Amino acid sequence: MRYYQVLLKEKYCLSVGPLTYLSAMEIIPGTLVKVPFRNKEVAGLLIEEVAPFEAKGYELKEIVSIHDHLLSPAQMSLVKWLADYYAVPLQKAVLVCLPGELWKGTKELRITNYELRIGEKEHVLTGVQREIVEGILQGGSATWLLHGVTGSGKTEIYLQVAKEVLRQGKQVIILVPEIALTPQTSKRFEERFPGQVAILHSGVTVSQKKKLYQEIRERKKNVVLGARSALFAPAHALGLIIIDEEHEQSYHQDQSPRYHAVTVARKLQELTDSILILGSATPSLTSYQDQEQKVVLLPERVHGGFPDIELIDMRNELKAKNYSPLSERLQEAIGEELAQKRQVLLFLNRRGFASTYLCRECGFREMCPHCEISLTVHLSNYHGGFDPEAKLICHYCGFTKQPPSSCPRCSSVALKALGSGTQKIIMELERLFPHARTVRVDADTMTSAASYHEFYQDFLDHKYDIVLGTQMIAKGLHLPKVQLVGVILADLSFHFPEYTAQEKTFQLLTQVSGRAGRMGEKGRVYIQTYDPSYAVLRHVVNHDYAGFRAEELGFRQEYWYPPFCDILRLTVYEKTNQEAKKEAGQLKDLLSREKVARNLIFELLGPTPAWLHRRVGKFGYHLILKVPKGEDILSQLVTFMPKNVMIDRE
């Protein structure tokens, strides 16, 4: 008899790991099996064969039946690495690659010898694009950082490399920050490789996902396109991984296992001997520092040059008694564009009508009772006047309440909605430009991938003149009729309490500026700010990534932040603030003692209140560990760390 470790979906295995079963058959790791467990038969994933041993005090049971081979050897190696690297139970790592609803036997796999179908339209590359494509294809298994400015033709490079990899009989995975936000990417891949594309995202039903996974394993679908979880699709003949906009924060998962798709992709590339392309106009500083990858540049746009970027000091607008959220210069520019029958894109990274509901007598703010953050004012009818259906909404947990008519603290009726969200700006646009066709694009109006796709096509067809949106419109959109971009309030991202605040500001403003003037004509960008001296803005205006990178790396090196070290964030949440603070303090004492006892090297910061100090009814405190680059201390920390500590290593 052979001895096998089998992982079950049962809660029992979350803490104890795989169980041992017997079989006379030789079974490949990654195979779905049925086994007896507590007087019933359940599905399990065979992890590995182990050496025979004597079972004392209990009887080993036999595997009942053998079903599909679901995970490839590379995926099996990946889930073991995932569990170890991110310090999570093996069951959680496996469920990332194989969601629980897919642990069911399917029909017998029939691997297809597919005939590659490619769209008929010819695509001419620029000289630089051709050199990059040839270099990547001749470079073999490697990681490439494709640093291409906005509008430089990165997607065409992806398509050309994918075509050659598919011709070699291999499969391709393409990640985008959010599948609902990049309709043109899916359209271009489907046009180029008709019938070959499997699109995976949160809107796919269980039955649809099961069918797509089957088609990917059978080689009927050989191009997998989706958000971060698409990286774990069963592309067993993987030859190419592409991560577009690799700098985006959405590639980080904030639930256990708290993985980062770029880090996992680097490991998957290594396990599969495939090609990995990381593409961005504003690469993350951490990615850029990887010495083992090859960096290639696309410094020029395919059509035309960079837009002119101008800063508008909103303090001068107040002095001139212009109390509109739109400066006089931006209003004038919008009017000029509308007169020329062109479209305008306006960016404000704050949805809703107003950011807070405040009593002007005593300063009381309406806060979420569960998360301790300001409730945002949302209107149902945002065309002006009193709205009886107005709501106060928490953007984190979704808590909703009616706005009070008097202050709960002092009973004053001097209540006011302060701050401008997208709803309020839309009202201002309709007042200033009553004949323009406006559309608001944020999480309140674009509730599904389908609604976003419909908006994007309508905008391309010029059914709208002005689009106002949040980050949804800042990522990767190709808008050929847009020459003018306006940033309503750049200051919103300046002082976010993270060491990455300046980097995120530069990336966001550069990306949204890149939507202007992509089809030859000179674009214009107006960035409104109350702090035009903010250092990052100088680099944005000058399109100077190299200058920003050098300046920011100097700051990171001086204060020992990534990429010069690794960071671990340890967070505890408890029912009361006092309990959370006390437990975090005890954790700090424990870490300090173990640091000396085990001769560990790290710098310990905190504890301090977590960024979301109160999250869905619990209070949080975190500690930051700065660890020498490449030093793996997590494996030692988990041996003594309390089980309720949330660990995030990226």
XYZ file of C-alpha atoms in Angstrom:
650
model
C 0.000 0.000 0.000
C 1.035 3.596 -0.647
C 0.639 6.404 1.889
C -0.762 9.737 0.706
C -1.380 13.145 2.284
C -4.865 14.364 1.324
C -6.181 17.859 2.057
C -9.918 18.225 2.697
C -12.072 21.343 2.561
C -13.334 20.523 6.044
C -12.723 23.142 8.758
C -10.821 20.462 10.712
C -8.026 20.534 8.094
C -7.606 24.303 8.363
C -5.670 23.797 11.592
C -4.290 20.239 11.310
C -3.405 20.238 7.600
C -3.580 17.191 5.291
C -4.664 13.744 6.550
C -3.032 10.433 5.670
C -4.867 7.837 3.556
C -3.895 4.578 1.862
C -4.194 3.338 -1.724
C -2.753 0.509 -3.750
C -2.743 2.819 -6.789
C -0.055 5.271 -7.812
C -1.716 8.702 -7.765
C -0.256 11.971 -9.064
C -0.179 14.929 -6.627
C -2.847 17.490 -7.511
C -5.480 14.810 -8.173
C -9.012 15.040 -6.784
C -9.965 11.973 -4.731
C -12.883 10.820 -2.576
C -12.049 9.676 0.950
C -13.970 8.610 4.074
C -14.227 11.280 6.779
C -16.483 11.122 9.828
C -18.945 8.566 8.423
C -19.237 10.228 5.017
C -17.321 10.459 1.762
C -15.810 13.854 0.959
C -13.659 15.355 -1.794
C -9.979 15.908 -1.120
C -6.895 17.038 -3.003
C -3.974 14.639 -2.963
C -0.928 16.658 -1.883
C 1.942 14.156 -1.925
C 3.062 10.606 -1.246
C 4.816 10.032 2.085
C 6.922 7.241 3.518
C 5.039 4.361 5.199
C 4.738 4.617 8.975
C 3.111 2.721 11.829
C -0.220 4.208 12.870
C -0.486 3.984 16.635
C -3.876 4.198 18.285
C -5.835 4.708 15.072
C -6.523 3.001 11.764
C -5.611 4.485 8.390
C -8.435 4.452 5.857
C -8.253 3.901 2.118
C -8.975 6.346 -0.685
C -12.397 5.466 -2.105
C -12.085 6.756 -5.677
C -9.766 8.756 -7.955
C -11.041 11.600 -10.124
C -9.551 14.522 -12.080
C -5.986 15.787 -12.072
C -6.773 19.405 -11.147
C -3.455 21.055 -10.231
C -0.249 20.780 -12.267
C 3.133 20.025 -10.625
C 3.991 23.743 -10.921
C 0.737 24.709 -9.186
C 1.352 22.178 -6.425
C 4.799 23.690 -5.859
C 3.242 27.160 -5.950
C 0.625 26.457 -3.257
C 3.273 25.002 -0.928
C 5.437 28.071 -1.482
C 2.401 30.350 -1.002
C 1.588 28.746 2.352
C 5.190 29.039 3.514
C 5.969 32.518 2.157
C 2.782 34.167 3.442
C 2.550 32.051 6.618
C -0.963 30.688 6.032
C -2.440 27.189 6.431
C -1.988 24.984 3.364
C -5.753 24.769 2.949
C -6.007 28.553 2.391
C -3.214 28.445 -0.189
C -4.855 25.559 -2.053
C -8.234 27.309 -2.084
C -6.644 30.234 -3.944
C -5.684 27.910 -6.810
C -8.736 25.690 -6.501
C -11.817 27.472 -5.090
C -13.962 25.218 -2.933
C -16.875 25.142 -5.360
C -14.634 23.484 -7.976
C -13.735 20.459 -5.813
C -16.077 18.235 -7.772
C -15.439 15.519 -10.290
C -15.917 16.512 -13.923
C -16.051 14.637 -17.158
C -12.869 13.045 -18.419
C -10.330 15.576 -19.692
C -9.701 15.575 -23.415
C -6.608 17.593 -24.275
C -7.098 19.442 -27.555
C -4.442 19.885 -30.220
C -5.703 23.333 -31.031
C -5.240 25.293 -34.212
C -4.354 28.898 -33.399
C -6.742 31.428 -34.911
C -5.461 34.990 -35.269
C -7.430 38.064 -36.349
C -6.888 39.015 -39.971
C -5.921 42.653 -39.489
C -2.195 43.367 -39.924
C -0.484 45.337 -37.171
C 2.640 47.317 -37.988
C 5.114 47.786 -35.150
C 7.397 50.742 -34.651
C 11.112 50.039 -34.749
C 11.415 50.183 -30.957
C 8.409 47.906 -30.477
C 9.850 45.358 -32.930
C 13.214 45.320 -31.146
C 11.528 44.739 -27.789
C 9.338 41.905 -29.094
C 12.312 40.181 -30.723
C 14.426 40.629 -27.596
C 11.760 39.111 -25.351
C 11.175 36.121 -27.643
C 14.884 35.455 -28.037
C 15.581 35.901 -24.323
C 13.998 32.614 -23.300
C 12.640 32.156 -19.780
C 13.062 35.552 -18.117
C 11.348 38.462 -16.359
C 10.999 41.740 -18.258
C 9.997 45.130 -16.906
C 8.417 47.032 -19.800
C 8.616 50.701 -18.819
C 6.562 52.450 -21.475
C 5.081 55.929 -21.199
C 1.319 56.312 -21.529
C 0.254 55.778 -25.149
C 3.528 54.084 -26.157
C 1.957 50.846 -27.388
C 2.618 48.398 -24.555
C -0.539 46.402 -25.319
C 0.601 45.733 -28.894
C 3.849 44.291 -27.530
C 1.823 42.020 -25.250
C -0.236 40.840 -28.221
C 2.760 40.160 -30.453
C 4.640 38.174 -27.793
C 1.446 36.273 -26.910
C 0.948 35.336 -30.577
C 4.385 33.728 -30.803
C 4.006 31.911 -27.472
C 0.636 30.508 -28.598
C 2.224 29.362 -31.853
C 4.638 27.315 -29.735
C 1.656 25.459 -28.262
C 1.767 27.177 -24.887
C -0.767 29.164 -22.859
C -0.872 32.796 -21.761
C -2.141 34.543 -18.600
C -2.769 38.313 -18.707
C -3.571 40.224 -15.523
C -5.191 43.648 -15.501
C -5.801 45.729 -12.349
C -9.554 45.278 -12.506
C -11.323 43.483 -15.338
C -14.373 45.794 -15.199
C -12.138 48.826 -15.802
C -10.285 47.662 -18.922
C -12.903 46.747 -21.541
C -10.640 47.656 -24.444
C -7.977 45.148 -23.304
C -10.379 42.216 -23.389
C -11.758 43.438 -26.714
C -8.308 43.620 -28.315
C -7.297 40.149 -27.139
C -10.599 38.626 -28.249
C -10.277 40.267 -31.676
C -6.697 39.024 -32.049
C -7.300 35.495 -30.728
C -10.974 34.721 -31.463
C -12.434 31.882 -29.415
C -9.249 31.462 -27.373
C -9.852 33.910 -24.504
C -11.198 32.902 -21.083
C -12.170 35.983 -19.059
C -12.197 35.446 -15.290
C -13.536 37.971 -12.792
C -15.798 38.178 -9.757
C -18.925 38.377 -11.916
C -18.381 34.886 -13.355
C -20.837 32.390 -11.838
C -19.751 29.097 -10.279
C -21.003 27.070 -13.247
C -19.336 29.433 -15.727
C -16.047 29.281 -13.815
C -16.149 25.496 -13.674
C -16.718 25.376 -17.447
C -13.900 27.883 -18.124
C -11.461 25.969 -15.899
C -12.329 22.776 -17.777
C -11.755 24.488 -21.135
C -8.417 25.913 -19.952
C -7.233 22.484 -18.773
C -8.386 20.899 -22.039
C -6.527 23.592 -24.067
C -9.726 24.851 -25.685
C -9.006 28.259 -24.127
C -5.359 29.234 -24.154
C -5.475 32.926 -23.226
C -6.599 33.655 -19.656
C -7.492 37.295 -18.953
C -8.552 38.624 -15.590
C -7.779 40.334 -12.294
C -5.228 39.004 -9.785
C -6.928 35.645 -9.091
C -6.653 34.706 -12.796
C -2.979 34.031 -12.054
C -4.080 30.750 -10.450
C -6.077 29.477 -13.448
C -5.194 25.885 -14.535
C -3.018 26.870 -17.524
C -0.899 23.712 -17.286
C 1.092 24.573 -20.426
C 1.935 28.105 -19.309
C 4.452 29.962 -21.482
C 3.767 33.658 -20.826
C 2.525 35.796 -17.909
C 1.697 39.471 -18.485
C 0.879 41.905 -15.677
C -0.372 45.197 -17.072
C -0.121 48.316 -14.860
C 2.049 46.283 -12.491
C 2.267 49.194 -10.037
C -1.431 49.048 -9.135
C -2.337 48.446 -5.488
C -5.252 46.212 -6.542
C -2.754 43.409 -7.211
C -2.432 43.075 -3.436
C -5.053 40.932 -1.726
C -6.103 42.280 1.665
C -7.630 39.015 2.896
C -5.735 35.904 3.914
C -3.611 34.797 2.179
C -2.471 38.410 1.741
C -0.458 37.836 -1.408
C 0.789 40.258 -4.038
C 0.181 39.082 -7.605
C 3.533 40.437 -8.866
C 5.460 38.484 -6.218
C 3.481 35.317 -6.936
C 3.938 35.786 -10.700
C 7.713 35.943 -10.264
C 7.585 32.601 -8.447
C 5.242 31.056 -11.033
C 7.560 32.212 -13.835
C 10.423 30.438 -12.106
C 8.414 27.216 -11.625
C 7.151 27.077 -15.225
C 10.225 28.419 -17.105
C 7.917 30.908 -18.770
C 8.240 34.570 -19.797
C 7.011 37.243 -17.389
C 6.315 40.788 -18.613
C 5.570 43.532 -16.080
C 4.245 46.606 -17.866
C 3.698 50.153 -16.596
C 4.190 53.814 -17.416
C 5.003 54.352 -13.733
C 6.656 51.139 -12.432
C 6.705 50.619 -8.702
C 10.047 51.486 -7.150
C 10.235 48.033 -5.588
C 9.763 46.298 -8.945
C 12.343 48.515 -10.628
C 15.040 47.463 -8.154
C 14.922 43.739 -8.970
C 18.411 43.020 -10.294
C 17.490 39.723 -11.997
C 14.979 41.188 -14.461
C 15.614 42.910 -17.769
C 14.346 46.486 -18.177
C 13.222 47.747 -21.590
C 12.035 51.268 -22.348
C 9.330 52.719 -24.569
C 10.102 56.417 -24.083
C 7.895 57.868 -26.849
C 4.206 57.796 -27.694
C 3.084 56.011 -30.850
C 0.928 59.017 -31.820
C 2.087 62.529 -30.951
C 3.908 63.882 -27.929
C 3.218 64.357 -24.260
C 0.415 66.661 -23.093
C 1.216 70.046 -21.596
C 0.560 69.951 -17.832
C -0.251 73.125 -15.903
C -0.739 73.575 -12.152
C -3.593 75.799 -10.992
C -3.251 77.313 -7.516
C -6.728 77.140 -5.997
C -5.738 79.621 -3.280
C -5.730 82.313 -5.961
C -9.252 81.265 -6.982
C -10.468 81.946 -3.447
C -8.741 85.341 -3.452
C -10.547 86.142 -6.709
C -13.826 85.104 -5.014
C -14.325 82.085 -7.260
C -15.902 79.555 -4.898
C -16.604 76.958 -7.559
C -14.631 73.681 -7.318
C -13.666 74.355 -10.943
C -11.092 77.099 -11.523
C -11.768 79.864 -14.039
C -9.000 78.497 -16.297
C -10.424 74.975 -16.278
C -13.951 76.269 -16.936
C -12.639 78.263 -19.891
C -10.739 75.249 -21.278
C -13.814 72.997 -20.972
C -15.849 75.542 -22.927
C -13.178 75.635 -25.664
C -13.171 71.841 -25.996
C -16.956 71.622 -26.159
C -16.984 74.294 -28.880
C -14.546 72.122 -30.884
C -16.840 69.069 -30.462
C -14.216 67.275 -28.399
C -14.612 65.342 -25.172
C -13.344 66.218 -21.705
C -12.183 63.983 -18.870
C -12.313 65.254 -15.278
C -10.822 63.338 -12.364
C -11.786 63.506 -8.680
C -10.795 60.661 -6.401
C -13.800 61.008 -4.101
C -17.254 59.656 -4.793
C -20.538 60.736 -3.231
C -21.876 64.277 -2.775
C -19.793 65.455 0.187
C -17.071 63.880 2.294
C -18.503 64.699 5.714
C -21.676 65.859 7.478
C -20.709 68.494 10.065
C -22.360 70.591 12.770
C -21.104 74.173 12.380
C -21.970 74.996 15.996
C -20.030 72.328 17.915
C -17.968 70.588 15.186
C -19.680 67.197 15.574
C -19.122 64.879 12.565
C -21.295 61.930 11.628
C -19.047 58.843 11.966
C -19.576 55.172 11.159
C -20.362 53.387 14.463
C -18.465 50.313 13.237
C -15.390 51.754 11.497
C -14.888 55.220 13.055
C -14.479 57.002 9.727
C -16.545 59.891 8.387
C -19.803 58.995 6.719
C -20.064 60.276 3.152
C -23.148 62.144 1.982
C -24.895 60.500 -1.000
C -27.906 61.931 -2.808
C -30.449 59.958 -4.788
C -31.527 63.066 -6.700
C -28.419 65.160 -7.342
C -30.037 67.764 -9.574
C -30.279 70.328 -6.788
C -32.722 71.178 -4.032
C -33.748 69.152 -0.990
C -33.372 65.397 -1.369
C -35.558 63.401 1.071
C -33.748 60.204 0.047
C -30.246 61.432 0.936
C -28.102 58.898 2.786
C -24.963 58.877 4.921
C -22.853 55.887 3.862
C -19.656 54.292 5.174
C -17.419 53.525 2.199
C -15.756 50.691 4.094
C -18.480 48.522 5.651
C -21.564 49.905 3.862
C -23.337 51.154 7.011
C -26.152 53.541 6.016
C -28.323 56.020 7.911
C -30.543 59.033 7.273
C -28.910 62.458 7.792
C -30.178 63.884 11.102
C -32.132 67.152 11.007
C -30.409 68.390 14.180
C -27.043 67.781 15.790
C -27.036 64.686 18.075
C -24.558 66.477 20.385
C -25.833 70.071 20.729
C -29.243 69.920 18.974
C -28.255 72.714 16.571
C -29.801 72.712 13.104
C -26.652 74.297 11.610
C -25.671 71.109 9.796
C -23.738 71.208 6.526
C -22.365 68.729 4.006
C -18.718 69.700 3.473
C -16.213 68.698 0.814
C -16.851 67.889 -2.821
C -17.531 64.445 -4.186
C -18.377 63.410 -7.739
C -22.099 64.012 -7.197
C -21.530 67.639 -6.219
C -19.147 68.269 -9.142
C -21.713 66.855 -11.586
C -24.228 69.398 -10.288
C -21.679 72.168 -10.867
C -20.943 70.952 -14.404
C -24.640 70.861 -15.247
C -24.978 74.429 -13.963
C -21.962 75.726 -15.891
C -22.483 73.720 -19.108
C -26.223 72.990 -19.306
C -26.073 71.759 -22.915
C -23.176 69.323 -22.396
C -23.896 65.622 -22.004
C -22.236 64.586 -18.744
C -21.663 61.184 -17.145
C -20.401 60.213 -13.694
C -18.156 57.152 -13.397
C -17.607 55.805 -9.895
C -18.491 52.803 -7.747
C -22.048 54.125 -7.289
C -22.865 54.369 -10.990
C -20.751 51.516 -12.409
C -22.039 48.573 -10.401
C -20.921 45.805 -12.779
C -18.466 45.045 -15.555
C -21.347 45.245 -18.041
C -22.323 48.779 -16.987
C -18.729 49.947 -17.319
C -18.350 48.347 -20.750
C -21.565 50.080 -21.849
C -20.269 53.455 -20.620
C -16.925 52.988 -22.373
C -18.539 52.163 -25.710
C -20.978 55.071 -25.385
C -18.081 57.431 -24.667
C -16.177 56.169 -27.708
C -19.338 56.781 -29.763
C -19.404 60.375 -28.398
C -22.726 59.996 -26.619
C -21.146 62.006 -23.772
C -19.173 65.247 -23.853
C -17.783 65.282 -20.298
C -16.879 62.304 -18.155
C -16.249 62.867 -14.447
C -14.840 59.953 -12.517
C -12.709 58.475 -9.790
C -9.752 56.100 -10.254
C -11.960 54.077 -12.592
C -11.093 56.477 -15.421
C -7.382 56.810 -14.565
C -6.309 53.284 -15.508
C -5.346 52.369 -19.030
C -8.293 53.780 -20.965
C -7.702 54.767 -24.589
C -9.911 57.806 -25.260
C -9.052 59.120 -28.742
C -11.317 62.210 -28.613
C -9.988 63.527 -25.296
C -7.491 66.395 -25.521
C -8.273 67.958 -22.126
C -7.919 66.349 -18.701
C -8.706 68.184 -15.473
C -7.751 67.018 -11.987
C -10.230 68.639 -9.596
C -8.322 68.247 -6.316
C -4.883 66.675 -6.523
C -4.266 67.225 -2.778
C -6.428 64.228 -1.775
C -3.509 61.804 -2.142
C -0.666 64.032 -0.906
C -0.543 63.126 2.763
C -1.848 59.579 2.979
C -0.223 58.045 6.109
C 1.986 55.549 4.262
C 5.596 55.768 3.090
C 4.294 55.192 -0.454
C 2.159 58.371 -0.493
C 4.416 60.318 -2.872
C 4.838 57.355 -5.195
C 1.080 56.778 -5.392
C 0.497 60.479 -6.057
C 3.018 60.497 -8.902
C 1.579 57.324 -10.412
C -2.036 58.463 -10.192
C -1.488 61.934 -11.639
C 0.805 60.627 -14.396
C -1.683 57.929 -15.355
C -4.703 60.224 -15.512
C -2.675 62.864 -17.403
C -1.820 60.171 -19.915
C -5.446 60.007 -21.069
C -4.984 63.362 -22.904
C -3.799 63.761 -26.495
C -3.255 60.093 -27.393
C -4.091 60.427 -31.095
C -1.639 63.044 -32.344
C -3.088 66.398 -31.314
C -1.423 68.133 -28.363
C -3.185 67.376 -25.098
C -3.708 69.701 -22.141
C -3.846 68.786 -18.453
C -4.865 71.145 -15.643
C -4.065 69.981 -12.111
C -5.867 71.972 -9.415
C -4.164 72.082 -6.030
C -3.919 74.104 -2.845
C -0.217 73.192 -2.567
C 1.518 73.736 -5.940
C 4.922 73.576 -4.197
C 4.444 69.889 -3.357
C 7.637 68.305 -4.716
C 6.017 65.432 -6.605
C 4.022 67.839 -8.793
C 7.224 69.185 -10.362
C 8.080 65.711 -11.652
C 4.533 65.125 -12.909
C 4.534 68.420 -14.845
C 7.921 67.594 -16.434
C 6.996 63.963 -17.225
C 10.119 63.103 -15.254
C 9.886 59.563 -13.865
C 13.677 59.255 -13.606
C 13.918 62.444 -11.522
C 11.081 61.358 -9.252
C 12.574 57.882 -8.865
C 16.001 59.244 -7.892
C 14.531 61.681 -5.360
C 12.168 59.144 -3.801
C 14.830 56.431 -3.590
C 17.026 58.886 -1.707
C 14.244 59.337 0.854
C 13.627 55.578 1.068
C 17.302 54.812 1.573
C 17.746 57.485 4.246
C 14.791 56.246 6.297
C 15.268 52.535 5.423
C 12.081 51.756 3.548
C 11.511 49.330 0.633
C 13.169 48.591 -1.720
C 16.095 48.829 0.741
C 14.394 46.594 3.282
C 11.364 44.327 3.533
C 8.360 45.248 5.651
C 6.067 43.076 7.740
C 2.862 44.556 9.140
C 1.406 42.789 12.172
C -2.151 43.833 13.104
C -4.444 42.892 15.969
C -8.159 43.691 16.211
C -10.221 43.510 19.411
C -13.713 44.575 20.514
C -12.493 47.590 22.496
C -9.755 50.106 21.857
C -8.203 49.363 25.250
C -8.042 45.607 24.582
C -6.478 46.119 21.142
C -3.905 48.574 22.478
C -3.010 46.246 25.372
C -2.664 43.203 23.104
C -0.496 45.133 20.630
C 1.731 46.216 23.510
C 2.066 42.613 24.670
C 2.933 41.598 21.116
C 5.667 44.250 21.026
C 7.117 42.927 24.290
C 7.033 39.368 22.918
C 8.791 40.400 19.702
C 11.438 42.336 21.620
C 12.202 39.319 23.829
C 12.315 36.854 20.941
C 14.492 39.221 18.902
C 17.204 38.922 21.552
C 16.667 35.237 22.304
C 16.759 34.179 18.633
C 19.300 36.772 17.476
C 16.860 38.186 14.910
C 17.579 41.368 12.964
C 14.695 43.813 12.510
C 13.589 47.322 13.435
C 10.312 47.470 15.306
C 7.915 50.435 15.002
C 4.689 50.926 16.943
C 2.230 49.901 18.052
C 0.040 52.604 16.536
C -3.639 52.672 15.535
C -4.180 50.921 12.218
C -5.046 53.099 9.228
C -8.596 51.746 9.524
C -8.499 52.022 13.313
C -11.998 50.708 13.715
C -13.025 48.056 11.217
C -16.524 46.598 11.247
C -16.940 46.933 14.993
C -13.369 46.104 16.072
C -10.414 48.326 16.931
C -7.032 47.733 15.332
C -3.407 48.414 16.230
C -0.424 47.465 14.133
C 3.324 47.088 14.431
C 5.751 47.501 11.555
C 8.846 45.326 11.262
C 11.629 46.551 8.977
C 13.681 43.520 7.966
C 16.977 43.377 5.999
C 16.319 42.701 2.313
C 15.849 38.993 1.604
C 16.072 38.013 5.287
C 13.343 35.452 6.009
C 12.356 35.843 9.652
C 8.660 35.128 9.101
C 9.220 31.384 9.435
C 10.544 32.009 12.952
C 7.890 34.564 13.888
C 5.014 32.174 13.175
C 6.375 29.674 15.708
C 5.567 32.001 18.625
C 3.110 34.554 17.186
C -0.463 34.497 18.613
C -2.929 33.017 16.116
C -5.115 36.130 15.913
C -2.314 38.356 14.542
C -2.842 39.391 10.923
C 0.428 39.178 8.984
C 0.979 41.169 5.810
C 4.408 41.073 4.206
C 3.738 43.476 1.318
